Short mmCIF file of C-alpha atoms and ligand atoms in Angstrom, two decimals:
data_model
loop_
_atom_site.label_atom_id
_atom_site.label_comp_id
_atom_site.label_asym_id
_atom_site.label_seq_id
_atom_site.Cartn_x
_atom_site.Cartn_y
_atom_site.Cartn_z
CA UNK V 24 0.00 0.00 0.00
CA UNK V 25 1.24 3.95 -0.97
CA UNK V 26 2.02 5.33 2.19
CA UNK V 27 -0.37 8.22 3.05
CA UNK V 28 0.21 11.53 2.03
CA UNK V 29 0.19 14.54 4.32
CA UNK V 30 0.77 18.17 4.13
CA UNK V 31 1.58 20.65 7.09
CA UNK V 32 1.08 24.01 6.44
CA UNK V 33 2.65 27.40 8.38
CA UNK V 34 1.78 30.37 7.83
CA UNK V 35 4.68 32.99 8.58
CA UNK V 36 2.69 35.83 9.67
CA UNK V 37 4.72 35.88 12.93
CA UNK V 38 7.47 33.76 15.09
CA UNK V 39 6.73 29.90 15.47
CA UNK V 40 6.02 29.49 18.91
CA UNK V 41 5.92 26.43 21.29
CA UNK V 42 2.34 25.65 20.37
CA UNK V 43 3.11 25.55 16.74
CA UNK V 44 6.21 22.74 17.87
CA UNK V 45 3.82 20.37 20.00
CA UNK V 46 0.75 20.63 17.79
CA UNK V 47 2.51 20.72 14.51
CA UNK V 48 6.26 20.00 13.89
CA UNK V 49 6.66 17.27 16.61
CA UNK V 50 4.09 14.93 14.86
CA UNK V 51 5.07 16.20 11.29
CA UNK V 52 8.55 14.93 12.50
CA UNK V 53 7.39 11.53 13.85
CA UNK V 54 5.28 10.88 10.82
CA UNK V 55 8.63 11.23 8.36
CA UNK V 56 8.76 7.45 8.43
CA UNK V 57 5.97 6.58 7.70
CA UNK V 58 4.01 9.27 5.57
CA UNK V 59 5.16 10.89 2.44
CA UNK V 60 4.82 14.47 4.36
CA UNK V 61 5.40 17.85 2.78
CA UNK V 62 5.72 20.96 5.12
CA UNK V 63 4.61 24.25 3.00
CA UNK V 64 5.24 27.79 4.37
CA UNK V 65 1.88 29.36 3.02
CA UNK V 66 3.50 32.43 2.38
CA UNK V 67 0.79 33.88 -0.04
CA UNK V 68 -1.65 33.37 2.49
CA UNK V 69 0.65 35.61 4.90
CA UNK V 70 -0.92 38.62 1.96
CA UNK V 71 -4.48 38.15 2.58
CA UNK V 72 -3.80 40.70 5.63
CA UNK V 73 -2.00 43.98 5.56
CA UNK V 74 1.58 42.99 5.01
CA UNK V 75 5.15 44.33 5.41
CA UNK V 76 7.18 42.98 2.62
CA UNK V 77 10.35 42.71 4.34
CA UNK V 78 9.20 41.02 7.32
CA UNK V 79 7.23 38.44 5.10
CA UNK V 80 10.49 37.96 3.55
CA UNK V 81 12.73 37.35 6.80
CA UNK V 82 9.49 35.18 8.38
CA UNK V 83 9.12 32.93 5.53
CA UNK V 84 12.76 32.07 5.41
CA UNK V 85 12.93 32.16 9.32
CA UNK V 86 10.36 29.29 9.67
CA UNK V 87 12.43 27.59 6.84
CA UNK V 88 14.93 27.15 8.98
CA UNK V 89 13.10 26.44 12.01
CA UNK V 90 11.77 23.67 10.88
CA UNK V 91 15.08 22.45 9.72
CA UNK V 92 16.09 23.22 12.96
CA UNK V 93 13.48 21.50 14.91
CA UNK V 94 13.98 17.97 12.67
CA UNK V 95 12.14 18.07 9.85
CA UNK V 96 14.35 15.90 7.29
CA UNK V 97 14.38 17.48 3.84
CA UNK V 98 15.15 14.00 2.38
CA UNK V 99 12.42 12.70 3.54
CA UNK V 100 9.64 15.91 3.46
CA UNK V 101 10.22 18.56 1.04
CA UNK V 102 9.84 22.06 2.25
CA UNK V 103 8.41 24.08 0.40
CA UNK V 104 7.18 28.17 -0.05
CA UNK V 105 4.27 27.95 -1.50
CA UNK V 106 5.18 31.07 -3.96
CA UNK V 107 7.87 28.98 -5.73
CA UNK V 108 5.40 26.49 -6.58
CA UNK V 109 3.05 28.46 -9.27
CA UNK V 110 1.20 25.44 -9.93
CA UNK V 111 -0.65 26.85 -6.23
CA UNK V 112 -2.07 29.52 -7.55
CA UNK V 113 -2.97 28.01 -11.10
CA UNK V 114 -5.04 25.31 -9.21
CA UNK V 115 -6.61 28.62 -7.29
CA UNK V 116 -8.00 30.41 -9.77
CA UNK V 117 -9.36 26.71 -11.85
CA UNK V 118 -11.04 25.88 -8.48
CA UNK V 119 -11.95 29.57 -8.13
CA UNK V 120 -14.18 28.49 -10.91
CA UNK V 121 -15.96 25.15 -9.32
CA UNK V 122 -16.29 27.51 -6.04
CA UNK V 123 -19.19 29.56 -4.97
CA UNK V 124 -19.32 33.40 -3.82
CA UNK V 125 -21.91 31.75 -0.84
CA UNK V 126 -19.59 29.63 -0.21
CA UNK V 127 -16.43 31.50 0.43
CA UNK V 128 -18.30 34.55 1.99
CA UNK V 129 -19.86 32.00 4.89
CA UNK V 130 -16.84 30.90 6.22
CA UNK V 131 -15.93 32.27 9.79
CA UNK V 132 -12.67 33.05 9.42
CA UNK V 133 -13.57 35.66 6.31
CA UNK V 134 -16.47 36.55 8.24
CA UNK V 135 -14.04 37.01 11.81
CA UNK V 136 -11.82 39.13 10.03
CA UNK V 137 -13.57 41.20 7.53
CA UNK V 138 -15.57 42.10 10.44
CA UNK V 139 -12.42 43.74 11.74
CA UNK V 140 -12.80 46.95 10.18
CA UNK V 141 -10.13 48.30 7.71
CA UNK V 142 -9.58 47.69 4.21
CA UNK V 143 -10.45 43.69 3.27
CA UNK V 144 -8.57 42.51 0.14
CA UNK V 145 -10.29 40.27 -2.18
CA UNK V 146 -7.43 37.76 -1.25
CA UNK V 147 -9.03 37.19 1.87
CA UNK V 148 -12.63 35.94 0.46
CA UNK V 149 -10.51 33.13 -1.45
CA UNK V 150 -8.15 32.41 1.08
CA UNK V 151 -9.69 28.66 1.75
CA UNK V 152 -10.25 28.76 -2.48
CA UNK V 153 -6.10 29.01 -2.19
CA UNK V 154 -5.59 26.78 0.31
CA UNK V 155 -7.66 23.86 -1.30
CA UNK V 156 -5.58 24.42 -4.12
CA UNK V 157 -2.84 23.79 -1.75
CA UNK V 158 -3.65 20.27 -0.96
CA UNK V 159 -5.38 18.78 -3.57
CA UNK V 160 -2.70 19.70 -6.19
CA UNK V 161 -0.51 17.40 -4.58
CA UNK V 162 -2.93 14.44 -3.69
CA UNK V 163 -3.01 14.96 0.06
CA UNK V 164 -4.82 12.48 2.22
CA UNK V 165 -4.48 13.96 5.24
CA UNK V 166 -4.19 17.71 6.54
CA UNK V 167 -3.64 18.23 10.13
CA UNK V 168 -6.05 21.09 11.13
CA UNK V 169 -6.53 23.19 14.50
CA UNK V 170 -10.11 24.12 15.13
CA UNK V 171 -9.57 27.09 13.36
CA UNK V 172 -8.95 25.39 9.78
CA UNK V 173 -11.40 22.95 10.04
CA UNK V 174 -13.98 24.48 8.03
CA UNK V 175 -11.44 25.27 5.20
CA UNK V 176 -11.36 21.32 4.90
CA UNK V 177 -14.41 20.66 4.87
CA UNK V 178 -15.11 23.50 1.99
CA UNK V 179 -11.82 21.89 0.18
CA UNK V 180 -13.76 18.26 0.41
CA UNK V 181 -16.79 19.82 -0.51
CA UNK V 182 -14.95 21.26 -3.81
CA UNK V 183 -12.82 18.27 -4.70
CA UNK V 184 -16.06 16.07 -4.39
CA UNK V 185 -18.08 18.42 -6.11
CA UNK V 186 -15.31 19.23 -8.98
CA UNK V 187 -15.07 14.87 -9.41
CA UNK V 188 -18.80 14.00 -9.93
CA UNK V 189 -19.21 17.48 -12.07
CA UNK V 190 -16.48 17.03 -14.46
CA UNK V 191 -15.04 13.24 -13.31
CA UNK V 192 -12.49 11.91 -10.85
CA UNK V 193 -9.77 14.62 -10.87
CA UNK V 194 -9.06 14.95 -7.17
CA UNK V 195 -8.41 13.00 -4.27
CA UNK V 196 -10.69 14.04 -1.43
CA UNK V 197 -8.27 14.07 1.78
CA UNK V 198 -9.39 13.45 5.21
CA UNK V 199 -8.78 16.42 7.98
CA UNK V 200 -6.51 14.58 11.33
CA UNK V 201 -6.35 16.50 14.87
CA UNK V 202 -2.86 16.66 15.95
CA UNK V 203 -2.12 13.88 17.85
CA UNK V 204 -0.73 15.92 20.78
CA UNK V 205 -2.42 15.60 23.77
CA UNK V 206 -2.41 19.25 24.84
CA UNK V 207 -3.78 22.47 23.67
CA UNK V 208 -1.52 25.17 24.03
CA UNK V 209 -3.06 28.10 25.40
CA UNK V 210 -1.66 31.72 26.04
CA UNK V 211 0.42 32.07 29.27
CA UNK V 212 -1.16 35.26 29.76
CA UNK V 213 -4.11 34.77 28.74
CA UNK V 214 -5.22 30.88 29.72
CA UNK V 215 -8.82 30.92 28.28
CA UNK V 216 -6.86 31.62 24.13
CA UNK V 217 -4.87 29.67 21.79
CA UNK V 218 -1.58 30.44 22.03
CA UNK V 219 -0.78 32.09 18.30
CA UNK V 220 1.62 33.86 16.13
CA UNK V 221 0.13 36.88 15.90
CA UNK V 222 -2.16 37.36 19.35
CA UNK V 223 -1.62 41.12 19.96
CA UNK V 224 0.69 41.73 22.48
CA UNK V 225 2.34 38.26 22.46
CA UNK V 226 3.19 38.88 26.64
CA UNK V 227 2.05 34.95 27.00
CA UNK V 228 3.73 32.95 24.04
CA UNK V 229 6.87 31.45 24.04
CA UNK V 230 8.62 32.05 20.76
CA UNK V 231 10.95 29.03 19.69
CA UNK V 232 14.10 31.58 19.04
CA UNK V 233 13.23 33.35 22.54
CA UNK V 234 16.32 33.41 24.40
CA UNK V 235 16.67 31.72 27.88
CA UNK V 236 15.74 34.65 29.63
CA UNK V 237 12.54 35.94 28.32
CA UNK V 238 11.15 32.42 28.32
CA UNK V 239 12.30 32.48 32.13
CA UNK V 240 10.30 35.55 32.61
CA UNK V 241 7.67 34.62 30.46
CA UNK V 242 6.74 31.47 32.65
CA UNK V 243 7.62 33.37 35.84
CA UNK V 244 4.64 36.13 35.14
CA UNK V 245 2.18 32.83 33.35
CA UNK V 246 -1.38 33.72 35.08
CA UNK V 247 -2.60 31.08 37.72
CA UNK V 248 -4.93 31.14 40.29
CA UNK V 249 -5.49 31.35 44.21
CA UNK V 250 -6.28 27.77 44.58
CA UNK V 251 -2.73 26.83 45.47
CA UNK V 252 -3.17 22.88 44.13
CA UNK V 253 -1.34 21.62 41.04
CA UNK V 254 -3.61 19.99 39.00
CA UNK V 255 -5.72 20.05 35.70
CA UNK V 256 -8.77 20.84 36.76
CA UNK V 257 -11.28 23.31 34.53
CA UNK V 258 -11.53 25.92 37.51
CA UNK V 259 -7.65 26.37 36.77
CA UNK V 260 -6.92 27.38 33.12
CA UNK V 261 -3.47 28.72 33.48
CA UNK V 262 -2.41 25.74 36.18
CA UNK V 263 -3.64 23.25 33.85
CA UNK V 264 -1.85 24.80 30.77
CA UNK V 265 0.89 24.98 32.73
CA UNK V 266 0.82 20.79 33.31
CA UNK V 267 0.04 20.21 30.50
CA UNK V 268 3.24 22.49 28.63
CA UNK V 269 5.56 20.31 31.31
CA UNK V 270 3.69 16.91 30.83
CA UNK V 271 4.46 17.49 26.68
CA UNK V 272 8.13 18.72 27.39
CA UNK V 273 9.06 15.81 29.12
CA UNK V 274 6.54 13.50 29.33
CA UNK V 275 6.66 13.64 33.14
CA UNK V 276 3.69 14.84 35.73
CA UNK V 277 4.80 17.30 38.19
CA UNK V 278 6.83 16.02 41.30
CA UNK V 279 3.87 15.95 43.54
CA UNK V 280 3.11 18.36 45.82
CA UNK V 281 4.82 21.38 44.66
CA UNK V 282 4.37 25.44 44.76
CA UNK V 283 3.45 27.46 41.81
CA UNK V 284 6.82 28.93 42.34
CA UNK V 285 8.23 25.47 41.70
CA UNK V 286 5.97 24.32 39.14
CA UNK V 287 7.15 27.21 37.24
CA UNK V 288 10.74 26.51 37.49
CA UNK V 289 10.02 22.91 36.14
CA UNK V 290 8.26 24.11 33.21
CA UNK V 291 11.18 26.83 32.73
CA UNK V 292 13.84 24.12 32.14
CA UNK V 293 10.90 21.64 30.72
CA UNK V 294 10.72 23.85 27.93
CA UNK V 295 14.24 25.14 28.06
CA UNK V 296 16.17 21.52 27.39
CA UNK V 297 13.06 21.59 24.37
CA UNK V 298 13.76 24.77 22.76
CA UNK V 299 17.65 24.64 23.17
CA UNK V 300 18.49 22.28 20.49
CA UNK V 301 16.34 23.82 18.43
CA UNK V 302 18.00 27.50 18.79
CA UNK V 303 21.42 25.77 18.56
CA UNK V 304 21.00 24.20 15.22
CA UNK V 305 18.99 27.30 13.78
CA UNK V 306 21.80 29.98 14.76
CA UNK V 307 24.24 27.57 13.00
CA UNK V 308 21.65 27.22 9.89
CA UNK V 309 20.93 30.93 10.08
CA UNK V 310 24.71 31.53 8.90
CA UNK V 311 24.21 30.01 5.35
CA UNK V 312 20.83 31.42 4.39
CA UNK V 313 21.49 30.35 0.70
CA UNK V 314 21.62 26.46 1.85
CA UNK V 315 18.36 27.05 3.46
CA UNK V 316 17.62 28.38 0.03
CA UNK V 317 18.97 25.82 -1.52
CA UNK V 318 16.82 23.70 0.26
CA UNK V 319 13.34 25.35 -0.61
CA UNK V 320 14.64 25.15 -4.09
CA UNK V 321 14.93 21.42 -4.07
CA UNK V 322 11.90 20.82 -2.23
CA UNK V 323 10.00 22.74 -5.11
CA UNK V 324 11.73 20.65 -7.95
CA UNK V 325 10.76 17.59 -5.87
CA UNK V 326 6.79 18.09 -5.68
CA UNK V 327 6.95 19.53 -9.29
CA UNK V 328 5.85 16.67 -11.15
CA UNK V 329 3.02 15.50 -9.64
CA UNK V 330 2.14 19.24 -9.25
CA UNK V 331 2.07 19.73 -13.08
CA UNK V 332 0.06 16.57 -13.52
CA UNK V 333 -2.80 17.43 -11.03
CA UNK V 334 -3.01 20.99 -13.13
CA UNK V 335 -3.03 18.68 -16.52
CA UNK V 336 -6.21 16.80 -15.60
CA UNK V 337 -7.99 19.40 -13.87
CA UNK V 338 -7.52 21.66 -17.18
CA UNK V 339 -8.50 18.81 -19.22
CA UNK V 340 -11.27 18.25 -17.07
CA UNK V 341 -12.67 21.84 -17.39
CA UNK V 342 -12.22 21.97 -21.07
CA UNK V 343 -9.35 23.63 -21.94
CA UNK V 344 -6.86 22.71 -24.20
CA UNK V 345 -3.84 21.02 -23.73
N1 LIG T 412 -4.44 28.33 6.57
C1 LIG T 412 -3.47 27.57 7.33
C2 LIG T 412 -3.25 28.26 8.67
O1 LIG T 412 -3.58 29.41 8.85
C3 LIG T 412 -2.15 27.49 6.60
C4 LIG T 412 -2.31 26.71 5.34
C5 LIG T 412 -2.31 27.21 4.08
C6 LIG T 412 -2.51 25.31 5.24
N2 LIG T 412 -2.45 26.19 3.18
C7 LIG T 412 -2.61 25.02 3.84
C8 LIG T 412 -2.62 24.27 6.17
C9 LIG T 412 -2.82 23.73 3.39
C10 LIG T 412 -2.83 22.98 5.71
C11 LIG T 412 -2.93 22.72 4.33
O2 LIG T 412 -2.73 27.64 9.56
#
């Protein structure tokens, strides 16, 4: 049997973070031997939102290199910017054409942030038009998904199964997985929110380049509670996210009974002896940007082919001519 096919995307509209490693890169890593995995930096998503050119730039090739960093094995799972792989935004504007206005316009993530006031570029509407593009031009059968991307899947299923019984099999329809990790993430300020890239003021994430000391005082100010018991218990948001980030580190409980004080320097050093390795490698890969460049190149030639073919058939399939 083919191994399956997955497809991890990151979108580098701000510093990867510890949440992103857990939830994302660890499993993408474990699943190199036995998925055919490719890890895409979605960085024309990162323009459906006002964006600074030059920090798109330095973001896309910093999470490059973070996930080289953290393990990913470009042998094994190409990398990939989305950009340098045009067949992405072919495949968008062909499945533009099997996709509704309705559609697109009902999604809550279009309707979250148009809602935000400001200018809303038309990029933002077809953002999920994009990112089923995105995995069915390479024949993905599985896309790990937060909450927050689930309904993008479903809409991509919904156009792939659509687009096969309107104009015949052209697509395979892939399956949405929740990361396997155990834990949510949340904010360390802010217990009750996903911790995320681009959360305002950031006071409660822990970047994966932080250096030893704000992550120190990061943890040190984490919100907790007046309850004074270490547990996971709902009544205690921040204690439990706090158990959990130390329970994912090292795969250890707490030593039992401890202070918050205490608890916090365990999950200090929990996630320091994670994150070290990681900033190690990266300040070494971070001095030979063109290898990392190299790199993306490569991982572009390498999902070319089948690329090209899925545009073939679906241009075949919607009449035009070869
Ligand atoms: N929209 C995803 C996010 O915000 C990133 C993404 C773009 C993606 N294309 C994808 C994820 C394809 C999975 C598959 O996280």
């Amino acid at each position: 049997m083919a191994p399956t096919r997955r497809l991890t995307g990151f979108k580098p509209t701000g510093h990867l973070h510890l949440g992103n490693l857990l939830g994302a890169l660890r499993p993408l890593i474990a699943a190199q031997d036995h998925t055919e995995s490719i890890a895409m930096i979605a960085d024309l998503h990162a323009m459906t939102m006002d964006h600074e050119p030059g920090r798109l730039r330095a973001l896309a090739l910093e999470q490059a290199t973070v996930l080289l960093a953290a393990g990913v094995d470009p042998a094994r799972t190409p990398i990939i910017l989305q950009s340098q792989v045009a067949e992405h935004t072919e495949l968008h504007y062909l499945l533009e054409c099997a996709t509704g206005f309705g559609e697109a316009s009902r999604m809550i993530q279009f309707k979250e942030k148009s809602a935000a006031g400001g200018p809303i570029r038309l990029s933002l509407l077809t953002y999920p038009v994009l990112m089923a593009a995105d995995i069915l031009l390479h024949d993905i059968d599985e896309v790990p998904v937060g909450e927050d991307q689930n309904q993008h899947l479903e809409l991509t299923r919904t156009i792939a199964n659509r687009f096969n019984a309107r104009y015949g099999p052209t697509f395979r329809v892939p399956e949405g997985v929740r990361p396997e990790s155990a834990a949510r993430i949340m904010d360390l300020a802010d217990p009750a929110v996903k911790m995320g890239k681009s959360n305002a003021a950031g006071a409660g994430r822990i970047a994966l380049l932080d250096p030893p000391e704000v992550i120190r005082r990061t943890v040190a100010r984490a919100v907790t509670d007046e309850l004074a018991q270490v547990r996971r218990h709902p009544d205690q948001p921040g204690v439990t996210n706090l158990v959990g980030i130390l329970a994912e580190c090292t795969g250890q409980q707490p030593s039992d009974p401890v202070s918050y004080g205490a608890l916090k320097r365990e999950v200090t050093d929990a996630i320091e002896s994670v994150v070290a390795p990681i900033r190690a490698r990266h300040a070494e890969l971070a001095d030979d940007p063109a290898h990392v460049r190299e790199i993306l190149a490569k991982g572009a030639e390498a999902v070319r082919p089948r690329a090209r073919a899925t545009v073939r058939r679906t241009r075949a399939a919607l009449g035009l001519l070869q």
